[in-house]
Amino acid sequence: ANERCNRLGLDTISSSAAIAFAFEASERGLIGPELAGDLDLSWGNAETILALVDQIAAGEGLGRLLGQGVRAAAGALGGGSDAYATHVKGMEIPYHDPRAETSMAANYATGTRGACHLSSLTYAAMWGNKLEGLYLPDPYNQHSSAGKGRMAAEWQNFMTVLNAVGICKLVAKTYVDPGRVSSWIAAGFGWDIDGPELVRAGERIFNLQRLIDARLGVTMADDVLPARLAAEARPDGGSAGVLPDMPLIMEEYYATRGWIDGMPAPPKLLELGLA
C-alpha cells in the first residue's frame, strides 16, 4: 500500500486515515452498497485497502469521496461520522499519538497547516533526544502535560527554520541541535549566526505563518484536537488511560508564544520585527 501510494503520488498518512475512516463509517452503517460498490469494507480487508488506494488516485467510486479528505467526507456522509474523522484544520492526523507523547497534542492543534507530525518532532524526546537550546521538561515524562505547551512551541521554531534552510527535519532524531545547524550555515555561507538566532528566525517564520492563517480565517477555535484523541483514552498498551490536559497545554503554549486570543500580539510582532 505504501509503495502504491508513492507511485501514485498520494500521501500515505492522509490516504490511510481516509481508508480507516471508510472502514469505521461502514461498520457504523453510514456507507452502504451505493457508495461501497463491490468493495468489502470489513475492517482491515487488504484487497479493499489496495483497491481504495487506486480509487482515490483515479477519483473513482468511493475513492472520489475519500480523496477529498476525512473532513469533507464526513461532511458529505453526515450521521455523526465526524466523530471518526480524525483531523486538525482538515489535515489527517499521523500515527504519533498525542496520548503517548502529550507535547504532540499542542503540535497538532496549532500546526500551521494542521496535524503535521513534523511541525515540532517532539515525539523524538521519547527516545532520549535532548537538543541543546530547546526546552525539555525536567524530569521528562512523556505522559505528563506540564511543560508540553512550551516544549511544542520551541521545537516548532527549530523545525520551521529547518524548512527555510533546506535541511531534513529528521536530523533532530540524530541529536543535531540549533547550534550544530548554525555552525553548518556559518561554514557554508560565512554568516555570523548562532543557535539562539537560528531559533529566533524560526519563531519569526512561524508567527508570519500564523498571520497568514489568520487572514485566511483561522482562529484559536481551530486549535483543537478531535475528541477521539482529546477525550478517549487508549484502553491498553504503555499509554493506557493517558489523555493530554488540553486547557493546561494550550494556555502554556499561547503564553510561550506571546499570543493573545490565539494570535500574535502587537508586542510580539514588534519584538520580532514583523510590525
XYZ file of C-alpha atoms in Angstrom:
275
model
C 0.000 0.000 0.000
C 2.877 2.351 0.852
C 4.615 1.579 -2.430
C 1.429 2.096 -4.401
C 0.768 5.454 -2.721
C 4.295 6.583 -3.528
C 3.978 5.607 -7.178
C 0.585 7.291 -7.488
C 1.684 10.482 -5.748
C -0.581 10.021 -2.722
C 0.273 10.937 0.840
C 0.405 7.726 2.863
C -0.859 9.314 6.088
C -3.912 11.001 4.598
C -4.704 8.017 2.382
C -4.555 5.507 5.211
C -6.567 7.754 7.529
C -9.239 8.168 4.847
C -9.413 4.414 4.265
C -9.617 3.735 8.015
C -12.422 6.302 8.191
C -14.276 4.425 5.455
C -13.952 1.116 7.300
C -15.332 2.585 10.510
C -18.098 4.532 8.798
C -19.138 1.283 7.116
C -19.127 -0.555 10.455
C -21.441 2.165 11.800
C -23.824 1.704 8.880
C -23.020 5.025 7.229
C -21.630 3.639 3.982
C -23.958 1.363 2.071
C -23.676 -0.563 -1.207
C -24.479 2.524 -3.270
C -21.159 4.047 -2.164
C -19.117 0.932 -1.462
C -19.962 -0.799 -4.713
C -18.472 -4.289 -4.668
C -15.866 -3.421 -2.027
C -15.794 -5.480 1.168
C -15.426 -2.812 3.848
C -14.899 -5.197 6.744
C -12.069 -3.855 8.895
C -8.576 -4.408 7.542
C -9.538 -6.123 4.286
C -6.250 -5.993 2.386
C -7.749 -6.203 -1.108
C -10.092 -3.329 -0.286
C -7.232 -1.206 1.046
C -5.321 -1.550 -2.218
C -8.463 -1.015 -4.288
C -9.261 2.186 -2.391
C -5.729 3.493 -2.913
C -6.312 3.089 -6.647
C -9.791 4.630 -6.443
C -8.511 7.653 -4.522
C -5.822 8.238 -7.143
C -8.293 7.868 -10.007
C -11.088 9.839 -8.333
C -13.471 6.950 -8.872
C -16.060 5.138 -6.761
C -15.784 5.611 -3.009
C -12.270 6.925 -3.609
C -13.730 10.067 -5.150
C -15.235 10.955 -1.764
C -12.259 9.812 0.309
C -9.839 11.713 -1.890
C -11.314 14.966 -0.577
C -10.033 14.102 2.911
C -11.841 12.929 6.014
C -13.308 16.328 6.919
C -15.057 16.681 3.583
C -16.004 13.001 3.540
C -17.628 13.277 6.968
C -19.420 16.429 5.895
C -20.892 14.571 2.932
C -21.830 11.427 4.869
C -23.249 13.117 7.975
C -24.799 10.829 10.566
C -22.207 11.725 13.178
C -19.356 10.459 11.023
C -17.269 13.481 12.016
C -16.517 11.560 15.229
C -14.432 9.143 13.152
C -12.747 11.830 11.056
C -9.507 12.481 12.916
C -8.021 15.699 11.566
C -6.947 19.205 12.553
C -7.797 22.057 10.190
C -8.625 19.443 7.566
C -5.304 17.601 7.695
C -5.451 13.970 8.770
C -3.586 13.047 11.945
C -0.454 10.891 11.680
C 0.306 7.917 13.911
C 2.389 9.728 16.515
C -0.271 9.561 19.202
C -0.635 12.691 21.385
C -1.818 10.398 24.169
C 1.609 8.733 24.136
C 3.675 11.966 23.954
C 1.415 14.795 25.085
C 3.501 17.592 23.557
C 2.250 16.329 20.203
C -1.225 17.470 21.273
C -0.106 21.107 21.138
C 1.868 20.462 17.980
C -1.124 19.010 16.128
C -3.616 21.550 17.450
C -1.539 24.577 16.467
C 0.125 23.346 13.292
C 0.025 25.980 10.570
C -1.346 23.520 8.016
C -2.989 21.193 10.509
C -1.915 17.957 12.136
C 1.605 17.507 10.789
C 3.912 15.395 12.976
C 6.910 17.229 11.533
C 5.773 20.634 12.803
C 7.685 20.029 16.028
C 9.021 16.429 16.042
C 8.776 16.466 19.859
C 7.943 12.765 19.875
C 11.689 12.231 19.351
C 12.112 13.060 23.043
C 10.627 9.663 23.863
C 13.883 8.160 22.583
C 16.040 10.334 24.832
C 16.709 13.165 22.379
C 17.767 16.322 24.204
C 18.505 19.167 21.815
C 20.648 21.914 23.330
C 18.835 25.241 23.199
C 15.327 23.746 23.112
C 13.138 23.312 26.175
C 12.559 19.875 27.642
C 10.705 19.425 30.952
C 12.945 18.185 33.752
C 12.271 15.482 34.711
C 10.926 14.464 31.340
C 7.717 12.402 31.351
C 6.092 11.644 28.008
C 2.653 11.293 29.633
C 2.728 14.448 31.761
C 1.115 17.593 30.348
C 3.153 20.130 32.343
C 5.708 21.951 30.208
C 4.481 20.391 26.976
C 2.976 23.585 25.554
C 6.315 25.376 25.896
C 8.145 22.358 24.526
C 5.952 22.230 21.409
C 6.376 25.960 20.711
C 10.170 25.930 20.975
C 10.610 22.777 18.916
C 8.221 24.184 16.288
C 10.528 27.187 15.912
C 13.503 24.939 15.196
C 11.608 22.682 12.797
C 10.231 25.708 10.941
C 13.653 27.205 10.304
C 14.919 23.849 9.032
C 12.327 24.183 6.252
C 13.813 27.538 5.280
C 17.391 26.238 5.454
C 16.537 23.182 3.384
C 17.647 20.543 5.875
C 15.598 17.396 6.537
C 13.907 17.678 9.913
C 14.783 14.097 10.787
C 18.289 15.273 11.701
C 16.669 16.162 15.035
C 16.390 12.428 15.680
C 20.178 12.228 15.490
C 20.750 14.866 18.187
C 21.527 17.666 15.728
C 20.643 20.832 17.665
C 20.321 24.511 16.667
C 23.972 25.184 17.487
C 25.122 22.454 15.125
C 22.900 23.674 12.293
C 24.021 27.283 12.758
C 27.661 26.139 12.566
C 26.902 24.457 9.231
C 25.313 27.660 7.932
C 28.284 29.710 9.128
C 30.711 27.316 7.470
C 28.781 27.160 4.209
C 27.810 30.803 3.783
C 30.062 32.759 6.109
C 27.127 34.081 8.118
C 27.746 35.069 11.715
C 24.830 33.179 13.276
C 24.419 31.096 16.409
C 21.824 28.653 17.737
C 19.569 31.168 19.537
C 19.489 33.450 16.490
C 18.606 30.495 14.284
C 15.693 29.522 16.527
C 14.619 33.170 16.595
C 14.406 33.130 12.807
C 12.168 30.072 13.083
C 9.951 31.892 15.564
C 9.643 34.814 13.169
C 8.630 32.491 10.324
C 6.096 30.622 12.461
C 4.467 33.869 13.586
C 4.304 35.089 9.991
C 2.630 31.811 9.012
C 0.096 32.324 11.783
C -0.688 35.806 10.465
C -1.292 34.344 7.005
C -3.548 31.690 8.556
C -5.468 34.435 10.367
C -6.006 36.285 7.108
C -7.446 33.060 5.720
C -9.895 32.746 8.609
C -8.071 30.526 11.121
C -8.677 31.386 14.787
C -7.848 29.800 18.114
C -11.155 27.928 17.834
C -9.406 25.830 15.167
C -6.559 24.892 17.536
C -8.248 21.746 18.804
C -7.765 18.006 18.729
C -10.560 15.685 17.620
C -12.495 14.267 20.560
C -11.126 10.794 19.916
C -7.629 11.938 20.891
C -8.562 14.581 23.450
C -11.210 12.686 25.396
C -10.967 8.962 24.602
C -8.046 7.296 26.355
C -6.291 4.284 24.899
C -7.686 1.114 26.526
C -4.393 -0.780 26.652
C -0.683 -0.567 25.942
C 2.013 1.567 27.515
C -0.093 4.751 27.310
C -3.374 3.266 28.529
C -5.580 5.813 30.303
C -3.437 8.833 29.319
C -5.078 11.994 27.968
C -3.418 15.349 27.279
C -4.590 18.153 29.565
C -5.555 20.450 26.706
C -6.503 23.562 28.752
C -3.136 23.455 30.552
C -1.142 22.670 27.421
C -2.774 25.353 25.295
C -2.561 28.055 27.973
C 1.137 27.330 28.298
C 1.603 27.250 24.534
C -0.009 30.647 23.930
C 1.907 32.158 26.849
C 5.206 30.883 25.428
C 4.326 32.308 22.031
C 3.232 35.654 23.479
C -0.064 35.345 21.646
C -3.362 36.874 22.774
C -6.578 35.055 21.867
C -4.503 32.676 19.805
C -2.923 35.372 17.638
C 0.472 37.131 17.606
C 0.014 40.253 19.725
C 1.476 43.665 18.758
C 4.295 43.463 21.352
C 5.396 40.104 19.945
C 5.284 41.420 16.373
C 7.390 44.423 17.388
C 9.844 42.146 19.163
C 10.225 40.004 16.039
C 10.428 42.900 13.616
C 7.123 41.971 11.991
C 5.162 45.097 12.890
